[in-house]
Coordinates of C-alpha atoms and ligand atoms in Angstrom, one line a residue:
K195 CA -52.4 13.2 9.7
K196 CA -48.8 13.7 8.1
T197 CA -47.2 10.5 6.6
I198 CA -43.6 10.5 7.4
Q199 CA -41.6 10.1 4.2
P200 CA -38.1 8.7 4.1
S201 CA -35.5 11.3 3.8
P202 CA -34.3 12.0 0.3
G203 CA -30.6 11.5 1.4
P204 CA -28.2 9.1 -0.6
S205 CA -29.6 6.1 -2.2
H206 CA -28.3 2.8 -1.2
G207 CA -28.2 -0.9 -1.7
Y208 CA -29.6 -2.2 -4.9
D209 CA -30.0 1.1 -6.4
P210 CA -27.4 1.5 -9.2
N211 CA -27.5 5.1 -8.8
F212 CA -25.7 4.8 -5.4
T213 CA -22.6 3.0 -7.5
D214 CA -22.6 6.5 -9.5
Q215 CA -22.7 8.5 -6.5
V216 CA -19.8 6.7 -5.0
I217 CA -17.9 7.0 -8.5
A218 CA -19.0 10.6 -8.8
A219 CA -17.4 11.7 -5.4
T220 CA -13.9 11.6 -7.1
G221 CA -12.5 14.9 -7.3
P222 CA -11.3 17.0 -10.3
N223 CA -7.6 16.7 -9.1
A224 CA -7.6 12.9 -8.7
H225 CA -4.6 11.0 -9.7
R226 CA -5.1 10.4 -13.6
R227 CA -4.7 6.7 -13.9
L228 CA -6.6 6.2 -10.8
A229 CA -9.5 8.3 -11.8
Q230 CA -9.6 6.2 -15.1
V231 CA -9.6 2.8 -13.4
M232 CA -11.5 3.4 -10.2
P233 CA -15.0 3.8 -11.6
S234 CA -14.6 0.3 -13.3
L235 CA -13.3 -1.2 -9.9
V236 CA -16.0 0.4 -7.8
R237 CA -18.5 -0.8 -10.2
H238 CA -17.5 -4.5 -10.5
L239 CA -17.2 -4.4 -6.6
H240 CA -20.6 -3.2 -6.1
D241 CA -22.1 -5.5 -8.6
F242 CA -20.2 -8.4 -7.0
A243 CA -21.7 -7.6 -3.7
R244 CA -25.2 -7.3 -5.1
E245 CA -24.8 -10.6 -7.2
V246 CA -23.7 -12.7 -4.1
N247 CA -26.0 -10.9 -1.7
L248 CA -23.0 -10.3 0.7
T249 CA -23.6 -10.5 4.2
V250 CA -21.8 -8.1 6.7
S251 CA -20.1 -10.9 8.3
E252 CA -18.9 -12.1 5.1
W253 CA -17.5 -8.8 4.1
K254 CA -16.0 -8.6 7.7
A255 CA -14.3 -12.1 7.1
A256 CA -12.8 -10.8 3.7
V257 CA -11.3 -7.6 5.5
D258 CA -10.0 -9.8 8.2
F259 CA -8.5 -12.0 5.4
I260 CA -6.7 -9.2 3.5
N261 CA -5.2 -7.8 6.8
A262 CA -3.9 -11.3 7.8
A263 CA -2.4 -11.7 4.3
G264 CA -0.8 -8.1 4.7
Q265 CA 0.8 -8.6 8.2
M266 CA 2.3 -11.9 6.9
S267 CA 3.8 -10.2 4.0
N268 CA 7.6 -9.3 4.4
D269 CA 10.7 -9.4 2.1
K270 CA 11.0 -13.0 2.7
R271 CA 7.2 -14.0 2.1
N272 CA 4.8 -11.8 0.1
E273 CA 1.2 -13.5 1.1
T274 CA -0.8 -10.8 -0.4
Q275 CA 0.7 -11.5 -3.8
L276 CA 0.4 -15.3 -3.3
V277 CA -3.5 -14.9 -2.8
C278 CA -3.5 -12.8 -6.2
D279 CA -1.4 -15.7 -7.7
I280 CA -4.3 -18.2 -6.2
L281 CA -6.9 -16.2 -7.8
G282 CA -5.1 -16.1 -11.2
L283 CA -4.7 -12.3 -11.1
E284 CA -0.9 -12.2 -11.6
S285 CA -1.2 -14.5 -14.7
L286 CA -4.0 -12.7 -16.1
V287 CA -2.1 -9.3 -15.6
D288 CA 1.0 -10.8 -17.2
E289 CA -1.2 -12.1 -20.2
I290 CA -2.5 -8.8 -20.8
S291 CA 0.9 -7.3 -21.1
S292 CA 2.2 -10.0 -23.1
K293 CA -0.8 -9.7 -25.6
I294 CA 0.1 -6.1 -25.9
L295 CA 3.7 -7.3 -27.0
Q296 CA 2.4 -9.7 -29.6
E297 CA 0.3 -7.3 -31.1
D298 CA 3.5 -5.1 -31.6
A299 CA 5.6 -8.0 -33.4
S300 CA 6.3 -7.3 -37.2
P301 CA 5.5 -10.0 -39.7
G302 CA 8.2 -12.4 -40.6
S303 CA 9.9 -12.2 -37.3
I304 CA 10.8 -15.0 -34.8
A305 CA 8.2 -15.1 -32.0
S306 CA 9.6 -13.7 -28.7
T307 CA 9.6 -16.0 -25.8
P308 CA 6.4 -16.0 -23.8
S309 CA 6.4 -14.4 -20.6
A310 CA 5.3 -16.0 -17.0
I311 CA 4.5 -14.5 -13.6
L312 CA 7.4 -13.4 -11.6
G313 CA 6.1 -15.1 -8.3
P314 CA 6.6 -13.9 -4.6
F315 CA 10.2 -15.5 -4.2
Y316 CA 12.4 -13.3 -6.6
R317 CA 15.4 -11.7 -4.8
K318 CA 17.0 -8.9 -6.4
D319 CA 20.9 -8.7 -6.2
A320 CA 21.7 -12.5 -6.8
P321 CA 25.4 -13.2 -7.3
V322 CA 27.0 -12.1 -10.6
L323 CA 28.9 -15.4 -11.8
P324 CA 30.9 -16.0 -15.1
N325 CA 29.5 -18.5 -17.6
G326 CA 29.9 -22.0 -17.1
S327 CA 29.9 -21.7 -13.1
S328 CA 27.3 -23.3 -10.8
I329 CA 24.3 -21.9 -8.8
V330 CA 24.4 -24.9 -6.5
A331 CA 26.2 -24.2 -3.0
P332 CA 29.1 -26.6 -2.9
E333 CA 28.2 -28.1 0.4
T334 CA 24.8 -29.5 -1.2
K335 CA 26.3 -30.5 -4.7
E336 CA 27.0 -33.9 -3.3
A337 CA 23.5 -34.8 -2.1
F338 CA 21.9 -33.4 -5.3
S339 CA 24.4 -34.6 -7.8
K340 CA 21.6 -36.8 -9.5
D341 CA 19.8 -33.5 -10.4
L342 CA 22.7 -31.7 -11.5
T343 CA 21.7 -29.9 -14.9
Y344 CA 24.0 -28.2 -17.4
F345 CA 21.7 -25.4 -18.5
S346 CA 23.0 -23.3 -21.7
G347 CA 21.7 -21.2 -24.7
R348 CA 21.5 -18.1 -26.4
V349 CA 19.6 -14.9 -26.0
L350 CA 18.5 -13.6 -29.6
D351 CA 16.4 -10.7 -31.0
N352 CA 13.3 -11.4 -33.2
K353 CA 15.6 -11.7 -36.2
G354 CA 17.6 -14.4 -34.7
D355 CA 20.6 -12.4 -34.2
P356 CA 22.5 -12.9 -30.8
I357 CA 22.2 -10.3 -28.1
P358 CA 25.4 -10.0 -26.3
D359 CA 25.8 -8.6 -22.8
A360 CA 22.2 -9.4 -21.7
V361 CA 21.9 -10.2 -18.1
I362 CA 20.0 -13.5 -17.4
D363 CA 18.9 -14.0 -13.7
I364 CA 18.0 -17.4 -12.7
W365 CA 16.2 -18.8 -9.5
H366 CA 14.6 -22.0 -8.6
T367 CA 14.0 -24.2 -5.4
A368 CA 16.0 -26.9 -3.8
P369 CA 14.8 -30.5 -4.6
N370 CA 13.1 -30.3 -1.0
G371 CA 10.7 -27.6 -2.7
M372 CA 12.0 -24.7 -0.8
Y373 CA 13.6 -21.5 -1.9
E374 CA 16.6 -20.5 0.1
Q375 CA 15.0 -17.8 2.0
Q376 CA 12.4 -20.2 3.1
D377 CA 14.8 -22.7 4.3
P378 CA 17.3 -22.3 7.1
D379 CA 19.5 -25.1 5.8
Q380 CA 20.4 -23.5 2.5
P381 CA 22.9 -20.8 2.2
E382 CA 22.1 -17.2 1.5
F383 CA 21.4 -16.8 -2.4
N384 CA 21.7 -20.7 -2.8
L385 CA 20.3 -21.5 -6.4
R386 CA 20.3 -18.0 -7.6
G387 CA 22.6 -16.4 -10.0
R388 CA 23.3 -13.8 -12.8
F389 CA 24.9 -14.5 -16.0
R390 CA 26.0 -12.0 -19.0
T391 CA 25.8 -13.5 -22.5
D392 CA 29.0 -13.4 -24.6
T393 CA 29.6 -11.8 -28.0
S394 CA 27.6 -14.7 -29.5
G395 CA 24.7 -14.3 -27.2
R396 CA 25.4 -17.3 -25.1
Y397 CA 25.0 -18.1 -21.6
S398 CA 25.8 -21.3 -19.7
L399 CA 25.8 -22.4 -16.1
Y400 CA 25.0 -25.4 -13.6
C401 CA 21.8 -25.8 -11.7
L402 CA 19.4 -28.4 -10.6
R403 CA 16.7 -30.1 -12.3
P404 CA 13.8 -28.7 -10.2
A405 CA 11.1 -30.8 -8.6
P406 CA 7.3 -29.6 -8.0
Y407 CA 6.5 -27.9 -5.0
P408 CA 3.5 -26.8 -2.9
V409 CA 3.2 -22.9 -2.5
P410 CA 3.2 -22.0 1.3
D411 CA 0.0 -23.1 2.5
D412 CA 0.4 -22.4 6.3
G413 CA -1.2 -18.7 6.0
P414 CA -4.2 -17.1 4.6
G415 CA -3.4 -18.3 0.7
G416 CA -3.3 -22.0 2.2
L417 CA -6.7 -21.5 4.0
L418 CA -8.1 -20.1 0.7
L419 CA -6.9 -22.9 -1.2
K420 CA -8.3 -25.4 1.6
L421 CA -11.6 -23.8 1.7
L422 CA -12.0 -24.0 -2.1
D423 CA -10.8 -27.8 -2.0
R424 CA -7.6 -27.0 -4.0
H425 CA -4.3 -28.5 -4.1
P426 CA -1.2 -26.1 -3.5
W427 CA 1.2 -27.5 -6.2
R428 CA 3.3 -25.8 -8.9
P429 CA 4.9 -27.9 -11.7
A430 CA 8.8 -27.9 -11.6
H431 CA 10.2 -24.8 -13.0
I432 CA 13.2 -22.5 -13.2
H433 CA 12.5 -18.7 -13.2
V434 CA 14.3 -16.2 -15.6
I435 CA 14.6 -12.7 -15.9
I436 CA 16.5 -11.3 -19.0
I437 CA 17.5 -7.7 -19.1
A438 CA 19.3 -6.2 -22.2
N439 CA 19.8 -2.7 -23.5
G440 CA 17.3 -2.0 -26.3
F441 CA 14.8 -4.8 -25.5
R442 CA 11.9 -5.3 -23.2
P443 CA 13.0 -7.1 -20.0
L444 CA 11.5 -10.8 -20.0
T445 CA 10.2 -12.5 -17.1
T446 CA 9.5 -15.9 -17.6
Q447 CA 9.7 -19.7 -16.3
L448 CA 10.8 -22.9 -18.0
F449 CA 8.7 -26.0 -17.0
D450 CA 9.7 -29.5 -17.0
K451 CA 7.9 -31.3 -19.9
G452 CA 7.1 -34.3 -18.0
D453 CA 5.7 -32.7 -14.7
K454 CA 2.1 -34.0 -13.7
Y455 CA 1.1 -30.5 -12.3
L456 CA 1.8 -28.9 -16.0
K457 CA -2.0 -28.8 -16.7
N458 CA -2.9 -28.1 -13.0
D459 CA -0.6 -25.3 -11.8
T460 CA -2.0 -24.0 -8.4
V461 CA -1.1 -20.4 -9.8
F462 CA -2.3 -20.7 -13.5
A463 CA 1.2 -20.0 -14.9
A464 CA 2.5 -22.8 -16.6
K465 CA 2.2 -22.3 -20.8
E466 CA 2.8 -25.0 -23.5
G467 CA 5.4 -22.6 -24.9
L468 CA 7.7 -22.6 -22.1
E469 CA 7.8 -26.6 -21.6
V470 CA 11.6 -28.1 -21.8
D471 CA 13.1 -31.4 -22.1
F472 CA 15.9 -32.3 -19.8
I473 CA 18.1 -34.5 -21.7
A474 CA 20.2 -37.3 -19.9
R475 CA 24.0 -36.2 -20.3
P476 CA 26.7 -38.6 -21.3
E477 CA 28.3 -40.3 -18.4
N478 CA 31.8 -38.6 -18.9
E479 CA 30.4 -35.1 -18.5
D480 CA 29.5 -33.3 -15.3
G481 CA 26.0 -33.2 -14.3
N482 CA 23.2 -35.7 -15.2
W483 CA 21.0 -33.4 -17.2
T484 CA 21.4 -31.1 -20.1
L485 CA 18.9 -28.4 -20.7
T486 CA 19.4 -26.0 -23.8
Y487 CA 17.1 -23.0 -24.3
D488 CA 17.3 -20.0 -26.5
F489 CA 15.2 -17.1 -25.5
V490 CA 13.9 -14.4 -27.9
L491 CA 13.5 -10.7 -26.6
S492 CA 11.1 -8.2 -28.1
P493 CA 12.5 -4.7 -28.9
A494 CA 11.9 -2.1 -26.3
Ligands
BEZ72 C1 6.7 -19.3 -7.6 O1 7.0 -19.7 -8.8 O2 7.8 -19.1 -7.0 C2 5.5 -18.9 -7.1 C3 4.4 -18.3 -7.9 C4 3.4 -18.0 -7.4 C5 3.0 -18.3 -5.9 C6 4.0 -19.1 -5.2 C7 5.2 -19.3 -5.8
FE73 FE1 8.9 -20.8 -8.4

């Protein structure tokens, strides 16, 4: 009697040759960078599935989760990016890029300002405003007068020399914890503005002292946080992007030093080098707080 042998088709499951077969399916004309990074991604994905004994229903739940995040993403809400943030991926990628920058720094130079993640609420085309003006909508200024902050400083190079004509793009939440695009009660582009440094590299504006806020937790990102028994809070922060000719663009955030979520940021973005003090302002001056910060840019 003949015994029936299993067919010698592709190997599967726990056989590491299966992973090699998937990687080897890449063709000679594949996109260069993809051909470089995909073998590692496939290897890690397969190893992960083997390590946790991933079941078909768990894999399907993950596919549904990614689809739901994608369907919820639009120009007002980037749920997929939020999920990456909750998993620390945006912060890790930011850290990897800034490590490359630090390795470039020449000895004796002033350290560049650390970067921090962009987050999903950036909007380009914020109004360009003159120095000394306010990003607080006039109709809300009264209600938030206790938070009004005079924010100023310089943009410098690694030698400490001023960078004129740098564009500094600033955005933060209202004290109710919402960015203007999340909140129908805030006017378009509230608490957002772009300023240009003067010949001494100086910028100045009025904003609000921010409050800690929860990341949106009514979608897949929030579900993940709940299932992992995690809180949704970010420490109070102001977002900043600085663009200047001849320098590397800087995306960062300034964090209120007294905030209780500084060591416990749900998206792992807060850094010691970016903590700032809000100083009480003399009574005869406009605003309740002063925030002073000099940014240092790396050469391009
Ligand atoms: C933010 O700071 O705007 C943010 C960052 C990551 C996730 C959600 C919000
Ligand atoms: Fe934010």
